Coordinates of N, CA and C and ligand atoms in Angstrom, one line a residue:
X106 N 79.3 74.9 101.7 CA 79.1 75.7 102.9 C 79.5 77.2 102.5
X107 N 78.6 78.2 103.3 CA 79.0 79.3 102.6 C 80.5 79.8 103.2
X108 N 80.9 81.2 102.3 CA 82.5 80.9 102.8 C 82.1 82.4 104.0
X109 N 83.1 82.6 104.7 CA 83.3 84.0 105.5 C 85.2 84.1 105.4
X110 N 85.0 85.1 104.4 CA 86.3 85.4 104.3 C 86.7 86.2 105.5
X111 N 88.4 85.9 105.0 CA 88.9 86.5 106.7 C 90.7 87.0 106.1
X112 N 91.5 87.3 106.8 CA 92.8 87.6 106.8 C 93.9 87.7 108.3
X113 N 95.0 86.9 108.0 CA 96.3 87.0 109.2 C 97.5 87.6 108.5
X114 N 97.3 88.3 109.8 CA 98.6 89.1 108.9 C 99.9 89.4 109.9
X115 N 101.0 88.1 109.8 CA 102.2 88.2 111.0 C 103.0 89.2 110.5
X116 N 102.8 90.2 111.9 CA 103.7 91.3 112.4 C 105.0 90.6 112.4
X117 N 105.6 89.4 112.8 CA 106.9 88.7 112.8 C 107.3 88.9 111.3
X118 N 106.5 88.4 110.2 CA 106.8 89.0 109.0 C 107.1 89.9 108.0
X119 N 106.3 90.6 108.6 CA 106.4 92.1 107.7 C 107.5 92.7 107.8
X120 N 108.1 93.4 106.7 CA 109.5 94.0 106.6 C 109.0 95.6 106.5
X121 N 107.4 95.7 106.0 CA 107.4 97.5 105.8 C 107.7 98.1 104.5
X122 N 107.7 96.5 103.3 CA 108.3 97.2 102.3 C 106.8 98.3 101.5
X123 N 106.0 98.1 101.8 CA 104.9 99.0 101.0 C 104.3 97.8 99.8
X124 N 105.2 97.4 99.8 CA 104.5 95.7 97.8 C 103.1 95.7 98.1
X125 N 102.4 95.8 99.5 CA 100.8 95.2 99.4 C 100.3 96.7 98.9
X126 N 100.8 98.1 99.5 CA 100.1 99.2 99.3 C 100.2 99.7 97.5
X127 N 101.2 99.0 97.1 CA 101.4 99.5 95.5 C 100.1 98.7 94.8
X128 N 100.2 97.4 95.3 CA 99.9 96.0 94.8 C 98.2 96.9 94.8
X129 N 97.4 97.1 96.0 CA 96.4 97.3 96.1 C 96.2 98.7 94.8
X130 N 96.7 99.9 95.4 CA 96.1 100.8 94.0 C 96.0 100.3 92.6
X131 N 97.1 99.5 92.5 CA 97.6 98.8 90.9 C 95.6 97.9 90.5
X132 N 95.5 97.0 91.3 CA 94.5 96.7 91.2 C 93.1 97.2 91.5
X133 N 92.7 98.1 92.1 CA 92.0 98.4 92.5 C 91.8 100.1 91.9
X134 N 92.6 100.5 91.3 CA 92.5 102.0 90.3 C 92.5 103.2 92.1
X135 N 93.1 102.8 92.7 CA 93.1 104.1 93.8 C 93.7 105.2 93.5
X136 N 92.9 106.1 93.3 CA 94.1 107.5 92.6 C 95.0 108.0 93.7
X137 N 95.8 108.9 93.2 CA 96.7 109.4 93.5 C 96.4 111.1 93.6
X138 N 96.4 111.0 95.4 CA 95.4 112.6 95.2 C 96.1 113.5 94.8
X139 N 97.7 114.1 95.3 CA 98.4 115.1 94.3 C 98.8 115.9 95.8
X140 N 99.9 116.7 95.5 CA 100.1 117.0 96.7 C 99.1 118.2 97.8
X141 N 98.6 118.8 97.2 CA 97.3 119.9 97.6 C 97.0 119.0 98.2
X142 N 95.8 118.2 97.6 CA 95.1 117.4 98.3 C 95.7 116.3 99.2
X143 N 96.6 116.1 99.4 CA 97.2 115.4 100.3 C 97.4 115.8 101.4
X144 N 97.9 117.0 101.2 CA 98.1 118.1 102.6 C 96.9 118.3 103.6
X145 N 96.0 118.2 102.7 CA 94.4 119.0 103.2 C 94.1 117.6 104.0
X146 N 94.6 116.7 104.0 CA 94.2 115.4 104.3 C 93.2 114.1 103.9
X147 N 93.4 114.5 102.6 CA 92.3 114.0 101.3 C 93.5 112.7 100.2
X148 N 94.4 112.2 100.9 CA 94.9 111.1 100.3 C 94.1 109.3 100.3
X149 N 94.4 109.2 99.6 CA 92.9 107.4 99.7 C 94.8 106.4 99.7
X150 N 94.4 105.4 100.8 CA 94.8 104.2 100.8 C 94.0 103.4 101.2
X151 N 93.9 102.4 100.6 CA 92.6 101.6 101.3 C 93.9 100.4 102.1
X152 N 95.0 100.3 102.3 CA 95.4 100.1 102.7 C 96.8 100.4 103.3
X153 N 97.2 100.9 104.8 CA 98.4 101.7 105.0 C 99.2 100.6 105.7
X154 N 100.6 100.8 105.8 CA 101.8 100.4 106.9 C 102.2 101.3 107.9
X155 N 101.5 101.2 109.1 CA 101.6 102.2 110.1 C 103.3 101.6 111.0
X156 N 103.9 102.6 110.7 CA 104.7 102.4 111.3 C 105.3 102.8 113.3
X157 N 105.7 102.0 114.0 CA 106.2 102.6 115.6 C 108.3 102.2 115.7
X158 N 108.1 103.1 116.3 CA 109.5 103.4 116.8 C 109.7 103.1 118.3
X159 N 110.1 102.7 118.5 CA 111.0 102.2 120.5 C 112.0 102.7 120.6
X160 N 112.5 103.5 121.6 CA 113.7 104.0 121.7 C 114.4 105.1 121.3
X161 N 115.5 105.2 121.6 CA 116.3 106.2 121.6 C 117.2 106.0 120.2
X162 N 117.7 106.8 119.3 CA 119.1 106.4 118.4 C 119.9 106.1 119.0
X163 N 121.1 105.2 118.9 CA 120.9 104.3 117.8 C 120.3 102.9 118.1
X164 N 119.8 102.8 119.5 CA 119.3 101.9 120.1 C 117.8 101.8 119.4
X165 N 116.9 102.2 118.2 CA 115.8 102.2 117.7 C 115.4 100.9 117.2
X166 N 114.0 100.4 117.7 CA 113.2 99.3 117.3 C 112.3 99.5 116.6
X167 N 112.0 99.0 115.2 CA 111.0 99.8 114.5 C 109.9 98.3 114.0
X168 N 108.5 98.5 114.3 CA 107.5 98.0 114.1 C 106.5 98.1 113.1
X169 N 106.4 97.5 112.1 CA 105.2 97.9 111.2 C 104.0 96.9 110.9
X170 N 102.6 97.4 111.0 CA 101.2 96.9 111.0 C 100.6 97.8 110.0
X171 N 100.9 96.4 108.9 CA 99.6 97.2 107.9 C 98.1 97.3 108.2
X172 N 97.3 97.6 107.6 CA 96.2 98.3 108.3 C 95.3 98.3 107.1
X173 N 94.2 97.8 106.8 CA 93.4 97.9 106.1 C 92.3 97.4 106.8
X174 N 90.5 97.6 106.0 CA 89.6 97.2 106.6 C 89.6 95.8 106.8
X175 N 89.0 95.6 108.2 CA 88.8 95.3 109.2 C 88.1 93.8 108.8
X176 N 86.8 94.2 107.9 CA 85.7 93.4 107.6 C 84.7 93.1 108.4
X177 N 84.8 93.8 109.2 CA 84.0 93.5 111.1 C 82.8 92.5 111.3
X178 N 82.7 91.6 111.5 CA 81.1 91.1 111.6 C 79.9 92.4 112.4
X179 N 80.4 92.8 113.3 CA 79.9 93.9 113.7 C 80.2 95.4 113.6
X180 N 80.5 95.9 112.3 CA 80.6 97.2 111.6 C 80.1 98.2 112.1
X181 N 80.9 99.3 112.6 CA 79.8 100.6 112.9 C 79.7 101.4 111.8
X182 N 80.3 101.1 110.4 CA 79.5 101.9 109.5 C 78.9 101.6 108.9
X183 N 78.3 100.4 109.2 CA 77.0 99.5 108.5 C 75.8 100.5 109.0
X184 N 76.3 100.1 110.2 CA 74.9 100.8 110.8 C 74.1 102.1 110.5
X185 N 75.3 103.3 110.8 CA 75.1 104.5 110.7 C 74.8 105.2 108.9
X186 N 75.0 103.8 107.6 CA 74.5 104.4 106.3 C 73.5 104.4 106.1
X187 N 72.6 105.5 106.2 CA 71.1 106.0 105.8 C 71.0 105.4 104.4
X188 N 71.4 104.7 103.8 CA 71.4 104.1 102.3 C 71.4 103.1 102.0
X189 N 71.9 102.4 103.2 CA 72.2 100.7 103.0 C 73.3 100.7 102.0
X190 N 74.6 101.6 101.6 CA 75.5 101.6 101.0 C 76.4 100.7 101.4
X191 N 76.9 101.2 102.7 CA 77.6 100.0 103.5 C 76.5 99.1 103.7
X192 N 77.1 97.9 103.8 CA 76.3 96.7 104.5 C 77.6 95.3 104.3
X193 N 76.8 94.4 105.1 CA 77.5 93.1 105.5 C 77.2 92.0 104.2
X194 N 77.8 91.2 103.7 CA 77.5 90.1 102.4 C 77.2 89.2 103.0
X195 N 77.0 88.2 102.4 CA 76.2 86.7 103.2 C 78.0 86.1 103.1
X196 N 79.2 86.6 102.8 CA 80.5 85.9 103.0 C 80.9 86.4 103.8
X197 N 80.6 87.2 105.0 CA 81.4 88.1 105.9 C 82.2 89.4 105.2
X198 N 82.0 90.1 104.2 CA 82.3 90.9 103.7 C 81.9 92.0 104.1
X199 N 82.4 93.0 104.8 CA 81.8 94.6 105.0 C 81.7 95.3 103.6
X200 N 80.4 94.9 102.3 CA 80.6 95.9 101.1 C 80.2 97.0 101.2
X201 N 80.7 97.7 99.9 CA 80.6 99.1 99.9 C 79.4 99.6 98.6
X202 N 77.9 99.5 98.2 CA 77.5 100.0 97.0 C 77.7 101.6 96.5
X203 N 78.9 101.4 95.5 CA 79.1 103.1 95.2 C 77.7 103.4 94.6
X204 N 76.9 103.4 94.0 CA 75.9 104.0 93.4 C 74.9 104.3 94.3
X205 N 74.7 103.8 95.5 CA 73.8 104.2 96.5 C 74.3 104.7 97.5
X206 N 75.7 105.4 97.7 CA 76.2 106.3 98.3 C 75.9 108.0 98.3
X207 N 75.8 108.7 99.0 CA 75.2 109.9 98.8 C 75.9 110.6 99.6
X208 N 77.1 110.3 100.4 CA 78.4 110.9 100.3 C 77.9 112.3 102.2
X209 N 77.6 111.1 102.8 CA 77.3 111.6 104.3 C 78.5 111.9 105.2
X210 N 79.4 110.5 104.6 CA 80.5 110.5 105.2 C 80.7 110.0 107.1
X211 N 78.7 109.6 107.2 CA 79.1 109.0 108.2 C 79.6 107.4 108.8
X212 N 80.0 107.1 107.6 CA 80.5 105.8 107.7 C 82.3 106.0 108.4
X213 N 82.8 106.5 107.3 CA 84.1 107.1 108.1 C 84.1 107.6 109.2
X214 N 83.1 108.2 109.9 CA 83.1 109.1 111.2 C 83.0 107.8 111.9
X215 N 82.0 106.7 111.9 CA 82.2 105.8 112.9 C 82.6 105.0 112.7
X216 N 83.9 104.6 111.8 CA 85.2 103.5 111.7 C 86.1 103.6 112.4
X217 N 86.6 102.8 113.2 CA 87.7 103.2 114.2 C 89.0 103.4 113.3
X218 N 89.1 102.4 112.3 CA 89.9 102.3 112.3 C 90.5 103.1 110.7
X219 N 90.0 103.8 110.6 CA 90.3 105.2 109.5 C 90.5 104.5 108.3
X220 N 90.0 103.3 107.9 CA 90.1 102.7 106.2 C 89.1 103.2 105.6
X221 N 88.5 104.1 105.5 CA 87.1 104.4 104.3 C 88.0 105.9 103.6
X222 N 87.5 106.1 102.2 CA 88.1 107.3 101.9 C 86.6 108.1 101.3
X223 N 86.8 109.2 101.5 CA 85.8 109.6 100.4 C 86.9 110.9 99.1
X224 N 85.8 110.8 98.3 CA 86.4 111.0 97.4 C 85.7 112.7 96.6
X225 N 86.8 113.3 97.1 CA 86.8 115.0 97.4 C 86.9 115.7 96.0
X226 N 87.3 114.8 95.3 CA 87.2 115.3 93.2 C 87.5 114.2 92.8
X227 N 87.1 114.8 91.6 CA 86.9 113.4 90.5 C 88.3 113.1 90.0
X228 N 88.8 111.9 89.9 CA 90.0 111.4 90.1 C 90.7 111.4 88.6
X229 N 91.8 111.9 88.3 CA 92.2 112.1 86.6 C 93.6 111.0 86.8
X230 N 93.8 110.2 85.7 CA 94.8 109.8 85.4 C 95.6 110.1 84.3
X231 N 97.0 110.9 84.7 CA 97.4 111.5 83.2 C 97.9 110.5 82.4
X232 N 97.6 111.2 80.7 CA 98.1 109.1 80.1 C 99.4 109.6 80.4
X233 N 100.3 108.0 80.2 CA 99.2 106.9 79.4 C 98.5 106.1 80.7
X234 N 99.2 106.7 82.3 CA 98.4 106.1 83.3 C 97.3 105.8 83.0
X235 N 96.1 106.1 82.1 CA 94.5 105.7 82.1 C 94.6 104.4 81.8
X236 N 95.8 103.8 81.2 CA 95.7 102.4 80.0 C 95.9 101.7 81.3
X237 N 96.4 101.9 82.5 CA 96.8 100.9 83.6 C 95.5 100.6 84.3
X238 N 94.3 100.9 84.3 CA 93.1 100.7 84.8 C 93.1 99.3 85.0
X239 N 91.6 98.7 86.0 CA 91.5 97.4 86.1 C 90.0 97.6 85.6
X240 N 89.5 96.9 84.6 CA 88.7 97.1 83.3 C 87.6 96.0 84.8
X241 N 88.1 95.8 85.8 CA 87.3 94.6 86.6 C 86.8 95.3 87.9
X242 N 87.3 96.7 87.7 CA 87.1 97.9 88.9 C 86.6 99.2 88.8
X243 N 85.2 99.5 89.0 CA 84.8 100.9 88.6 C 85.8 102.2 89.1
X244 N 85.5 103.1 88.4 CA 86.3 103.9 88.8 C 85.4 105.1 89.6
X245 N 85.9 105.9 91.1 CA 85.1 106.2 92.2 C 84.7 107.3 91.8
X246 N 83.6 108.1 91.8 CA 83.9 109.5 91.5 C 83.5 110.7 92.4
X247 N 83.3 111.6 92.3 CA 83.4 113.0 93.4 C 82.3 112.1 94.5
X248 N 82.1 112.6 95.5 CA 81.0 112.3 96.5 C 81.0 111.1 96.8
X249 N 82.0 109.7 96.4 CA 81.6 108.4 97.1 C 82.5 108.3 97.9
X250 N 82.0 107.4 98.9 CA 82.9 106.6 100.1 C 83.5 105.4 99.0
X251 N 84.6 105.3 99.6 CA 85.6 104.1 98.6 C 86.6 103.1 100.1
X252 N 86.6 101.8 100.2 CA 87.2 101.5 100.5 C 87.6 99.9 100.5
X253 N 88.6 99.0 100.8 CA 89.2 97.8 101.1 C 88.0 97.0 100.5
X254 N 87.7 96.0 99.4 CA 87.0 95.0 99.5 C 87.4 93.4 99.7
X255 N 88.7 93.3 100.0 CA 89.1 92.5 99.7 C 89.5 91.7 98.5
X256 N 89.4 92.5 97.4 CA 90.2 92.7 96.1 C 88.5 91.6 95.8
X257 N 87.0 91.9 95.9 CA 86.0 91.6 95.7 C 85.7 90.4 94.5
X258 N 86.2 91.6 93.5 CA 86.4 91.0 91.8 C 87.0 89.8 91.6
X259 N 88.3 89.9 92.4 CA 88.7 88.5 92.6 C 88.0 87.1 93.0
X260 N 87.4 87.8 94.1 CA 87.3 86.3 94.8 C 85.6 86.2 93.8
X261 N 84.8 87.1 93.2 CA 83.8 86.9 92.5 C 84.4 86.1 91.3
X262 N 85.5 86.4 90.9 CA 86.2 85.5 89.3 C 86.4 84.5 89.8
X263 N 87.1 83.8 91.0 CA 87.2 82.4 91.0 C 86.2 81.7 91.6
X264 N 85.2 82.5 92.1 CA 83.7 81.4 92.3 C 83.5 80.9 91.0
X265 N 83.1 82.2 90.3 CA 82.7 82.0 89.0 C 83.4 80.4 88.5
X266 N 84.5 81.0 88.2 CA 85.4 79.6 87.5 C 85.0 78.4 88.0
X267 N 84.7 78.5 89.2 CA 85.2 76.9 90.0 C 83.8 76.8 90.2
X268 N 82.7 77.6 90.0 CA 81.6 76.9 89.6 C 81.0 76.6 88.2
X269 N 82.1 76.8 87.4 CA 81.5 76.7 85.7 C 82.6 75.1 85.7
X270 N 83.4 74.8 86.5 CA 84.1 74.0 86.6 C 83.0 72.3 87.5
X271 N 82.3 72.9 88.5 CA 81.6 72.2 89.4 C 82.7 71.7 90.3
X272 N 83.1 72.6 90.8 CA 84.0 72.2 92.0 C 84.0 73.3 92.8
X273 N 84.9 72.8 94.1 CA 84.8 74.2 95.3 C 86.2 74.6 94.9
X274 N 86.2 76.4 95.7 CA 87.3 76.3 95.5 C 88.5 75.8 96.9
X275 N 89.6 75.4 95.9 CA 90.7 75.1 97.0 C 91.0 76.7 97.8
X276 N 92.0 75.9 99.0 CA 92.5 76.7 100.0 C 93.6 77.7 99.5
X277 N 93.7 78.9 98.8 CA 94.8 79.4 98.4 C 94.8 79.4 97.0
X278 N 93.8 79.3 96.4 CA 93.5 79.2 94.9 C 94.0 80.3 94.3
X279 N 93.3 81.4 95.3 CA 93.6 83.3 94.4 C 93.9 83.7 96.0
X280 N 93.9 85.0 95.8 CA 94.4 86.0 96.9 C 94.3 87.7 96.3
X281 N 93.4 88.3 97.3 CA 93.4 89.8 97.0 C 95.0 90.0 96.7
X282 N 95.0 91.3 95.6 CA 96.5 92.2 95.5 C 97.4 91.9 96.6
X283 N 97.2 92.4 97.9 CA 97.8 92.6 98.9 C 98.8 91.1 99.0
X284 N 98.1 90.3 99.4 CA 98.1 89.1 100.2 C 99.3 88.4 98.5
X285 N 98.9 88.7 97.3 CA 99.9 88.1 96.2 C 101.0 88.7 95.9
X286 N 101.5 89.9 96.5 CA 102.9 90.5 96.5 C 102.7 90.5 97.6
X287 N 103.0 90.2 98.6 CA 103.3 90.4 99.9 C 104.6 88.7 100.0
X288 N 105.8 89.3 99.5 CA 107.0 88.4 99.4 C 107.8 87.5 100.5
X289 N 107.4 88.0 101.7 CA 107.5 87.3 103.1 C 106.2 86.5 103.2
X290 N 105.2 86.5 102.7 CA 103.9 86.0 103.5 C 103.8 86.1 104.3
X291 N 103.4 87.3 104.8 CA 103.4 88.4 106.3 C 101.9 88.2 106.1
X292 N 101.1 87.6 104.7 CA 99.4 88.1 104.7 C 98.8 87.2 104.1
X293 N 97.9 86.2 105.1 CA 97.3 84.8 104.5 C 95.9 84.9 104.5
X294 N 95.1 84.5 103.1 CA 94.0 84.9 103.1 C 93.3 83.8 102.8
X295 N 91.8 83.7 103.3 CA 91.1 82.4 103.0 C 89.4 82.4 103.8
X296 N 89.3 81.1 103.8 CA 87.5 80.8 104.4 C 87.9 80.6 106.0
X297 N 86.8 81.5 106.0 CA 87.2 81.2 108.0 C 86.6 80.0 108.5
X298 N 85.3 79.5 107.5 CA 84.2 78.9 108.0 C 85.4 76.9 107.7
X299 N 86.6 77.4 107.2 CA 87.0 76.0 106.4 C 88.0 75.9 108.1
X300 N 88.1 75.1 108.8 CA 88.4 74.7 110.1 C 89.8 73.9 109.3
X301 N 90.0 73.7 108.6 CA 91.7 73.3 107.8 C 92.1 74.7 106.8
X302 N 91.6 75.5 106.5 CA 92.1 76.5 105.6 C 93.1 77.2 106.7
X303 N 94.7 77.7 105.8 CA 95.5 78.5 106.6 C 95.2 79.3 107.4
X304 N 94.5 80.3 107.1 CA 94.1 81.4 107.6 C 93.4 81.3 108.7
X305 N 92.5 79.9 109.2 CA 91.7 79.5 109.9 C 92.6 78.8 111.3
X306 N 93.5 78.5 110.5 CA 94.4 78.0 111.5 C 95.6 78.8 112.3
X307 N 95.8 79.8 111.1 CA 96.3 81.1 112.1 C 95.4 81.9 113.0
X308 N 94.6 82.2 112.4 CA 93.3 82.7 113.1 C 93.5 82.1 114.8
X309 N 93.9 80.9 114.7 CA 93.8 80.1 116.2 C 94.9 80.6 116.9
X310 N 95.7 81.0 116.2 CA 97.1 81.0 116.8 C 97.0 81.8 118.4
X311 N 98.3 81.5 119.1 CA 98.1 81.9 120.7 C 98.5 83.3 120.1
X312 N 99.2 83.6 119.2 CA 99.6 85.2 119.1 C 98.7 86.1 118.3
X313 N 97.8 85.7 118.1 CA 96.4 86.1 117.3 C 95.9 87.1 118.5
X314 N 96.0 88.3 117.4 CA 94.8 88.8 118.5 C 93.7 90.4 117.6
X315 N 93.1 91.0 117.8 CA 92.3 91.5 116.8 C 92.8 93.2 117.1
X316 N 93.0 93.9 116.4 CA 92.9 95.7 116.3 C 91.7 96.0 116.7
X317 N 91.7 96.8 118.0 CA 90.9 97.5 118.9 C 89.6 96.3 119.1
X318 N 90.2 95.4 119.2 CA 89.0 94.0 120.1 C 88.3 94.9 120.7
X319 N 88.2 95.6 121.4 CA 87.9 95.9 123.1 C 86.5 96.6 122.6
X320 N 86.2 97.1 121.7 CA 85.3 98.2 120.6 C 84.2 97.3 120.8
X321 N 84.0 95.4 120.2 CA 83.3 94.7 119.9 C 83.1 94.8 118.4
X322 N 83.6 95.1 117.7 CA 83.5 95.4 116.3 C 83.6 93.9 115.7
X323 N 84.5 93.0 116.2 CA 84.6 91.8 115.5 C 85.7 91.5 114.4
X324 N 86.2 92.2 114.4 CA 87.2 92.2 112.9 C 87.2 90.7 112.6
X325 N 87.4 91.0 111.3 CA 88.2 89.5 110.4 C 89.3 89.5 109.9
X326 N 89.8 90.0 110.5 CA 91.4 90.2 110.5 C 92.3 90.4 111.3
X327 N 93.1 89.0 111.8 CA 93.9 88.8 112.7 C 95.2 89.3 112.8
X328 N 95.7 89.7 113.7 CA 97.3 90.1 113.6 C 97.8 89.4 114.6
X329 N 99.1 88.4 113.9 CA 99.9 87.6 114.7 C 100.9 88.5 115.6
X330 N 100.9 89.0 116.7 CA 101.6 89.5 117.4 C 103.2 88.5 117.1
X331 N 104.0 90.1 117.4 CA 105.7 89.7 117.6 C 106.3 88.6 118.2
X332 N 107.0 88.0 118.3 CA 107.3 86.7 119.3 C 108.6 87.5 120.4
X333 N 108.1 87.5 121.3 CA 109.2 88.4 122.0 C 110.4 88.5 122.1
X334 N 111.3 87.1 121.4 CA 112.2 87.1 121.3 C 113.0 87.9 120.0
X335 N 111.8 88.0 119.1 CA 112.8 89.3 118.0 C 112.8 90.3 118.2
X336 N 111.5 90.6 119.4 CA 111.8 92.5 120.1 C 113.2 92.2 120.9
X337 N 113.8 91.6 121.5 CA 114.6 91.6 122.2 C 115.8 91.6 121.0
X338 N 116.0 90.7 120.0 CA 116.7 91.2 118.7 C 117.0 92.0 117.8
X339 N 116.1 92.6 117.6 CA 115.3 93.5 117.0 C 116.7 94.9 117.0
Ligands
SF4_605 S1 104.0 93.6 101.3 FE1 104.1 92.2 103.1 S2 106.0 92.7 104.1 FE2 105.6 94.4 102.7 S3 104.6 95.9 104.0 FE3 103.0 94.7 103.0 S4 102.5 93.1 104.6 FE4 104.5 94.0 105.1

């Protein structure tokens, strides 16, 4: 069966330490814009921890929801690429082709949810940083849109395997960057279409619910809402 990958990611979990946002550049070669360009508002995370505050000191409740793409079954920046750059995969995948990008930028303009980067100079790594590359990840250059694949490479290397093997793969076999340092398992990743895979079963959960549902965008990526008893702890 084909797979439709998906992601839960319990807010009850997350401590806010940042391990998915390192985890992700590490694999995924995300430069590091520099402080100019950071200011200008030209920083790339393909993944952030948005943080909220409640209250007053010293009475302060603090909330963190990482934030990366979405995966939408219904994408508004599928639609709006004059290039077919963005588009949808036969696994539920929102991809991104860098070589057919031509750097409109209206994919970002109609994502709600601010995960696309484009990429405003050509990205330098001083050594020996160049040796830390992922030899499994092109590297983006001036004028492309760049963002979240769900660590792609990956889940293409364990098809691979597990079909040079002639088997499917198990539930939890691999996992994008994020979801493999993420030391609470605040972030469970898997086949939506597998009605026993974890993910599928959080996916159900009563505290499931989607970032800006209301849009119709569809996300594939659930957030287990707080259990109200740790805001009252908290
Ligand atoms: S690594 Fe896990 S706990 Fe840390 S910020 Fe990311 S999702 Fe939250």
């Amino acid at each position: 069966m084909t797979k439709k990958w998906g992601m839960a990611i319990d807010l009850d979990r997350c401590t806010g330490c940042e391990a998915c946002v390192v985890a992700c550049r590490a694999e995924n070669n995300v430069p590091t814009a520099g402080e100019d360009q950071a200011a200008r508002g030209r920083a790339i995370h393909w993944i952030r921890v948005e943080r909220y505050w409640e209250g007053e000191f010293p009475n302060v409740k603090v909330k963190f929801r990482p934030v990366l793409c979405q995966q939408c079954d219904d994408a508004p920046c599928e639609s709006v690429c004059p290039t077919y750059a963005s588009y949808h995969t036969d696994e539920g995948l929102n991809g991104q082709i860098y070589n057919r990008c031509i750097g409109t930028r209206y994919c970002a303009n109609a994502c709600p949810y601010t995960v696309r980067f484009f990429n405003f100079y050509n990205p330098v790594w001083d050594k020996p940083l160049h040796l830390q590359l992922n030899p499994d990840v092109s590297v983006r250059e001036v004028g492309v849109m760049e963002k979240c694949t769900f660590c792609v490479q990956k889940i293409k290397a364990a098809e691979i395997e597990a079909e040079g093997e002639s088997r499917e793969l198990k539930d939890g076999e691999f996992n994008p960057a994020c979801v493999q340092t993420c030391a609470p398992k605040a972030m469970v990743f898997g086949d939506l279409n597998d009605p026993h895979s974890e993910v599928s079963r959080l996916a159900r959960s009563n505290r499931g619910t989607k970032l800006l549902g209301e849009l119709g965008t569809k996300p594939n990526v659930t957030y287990l809402e707080r259990e109200a008893w740790q805001d009252e702890n908290s």
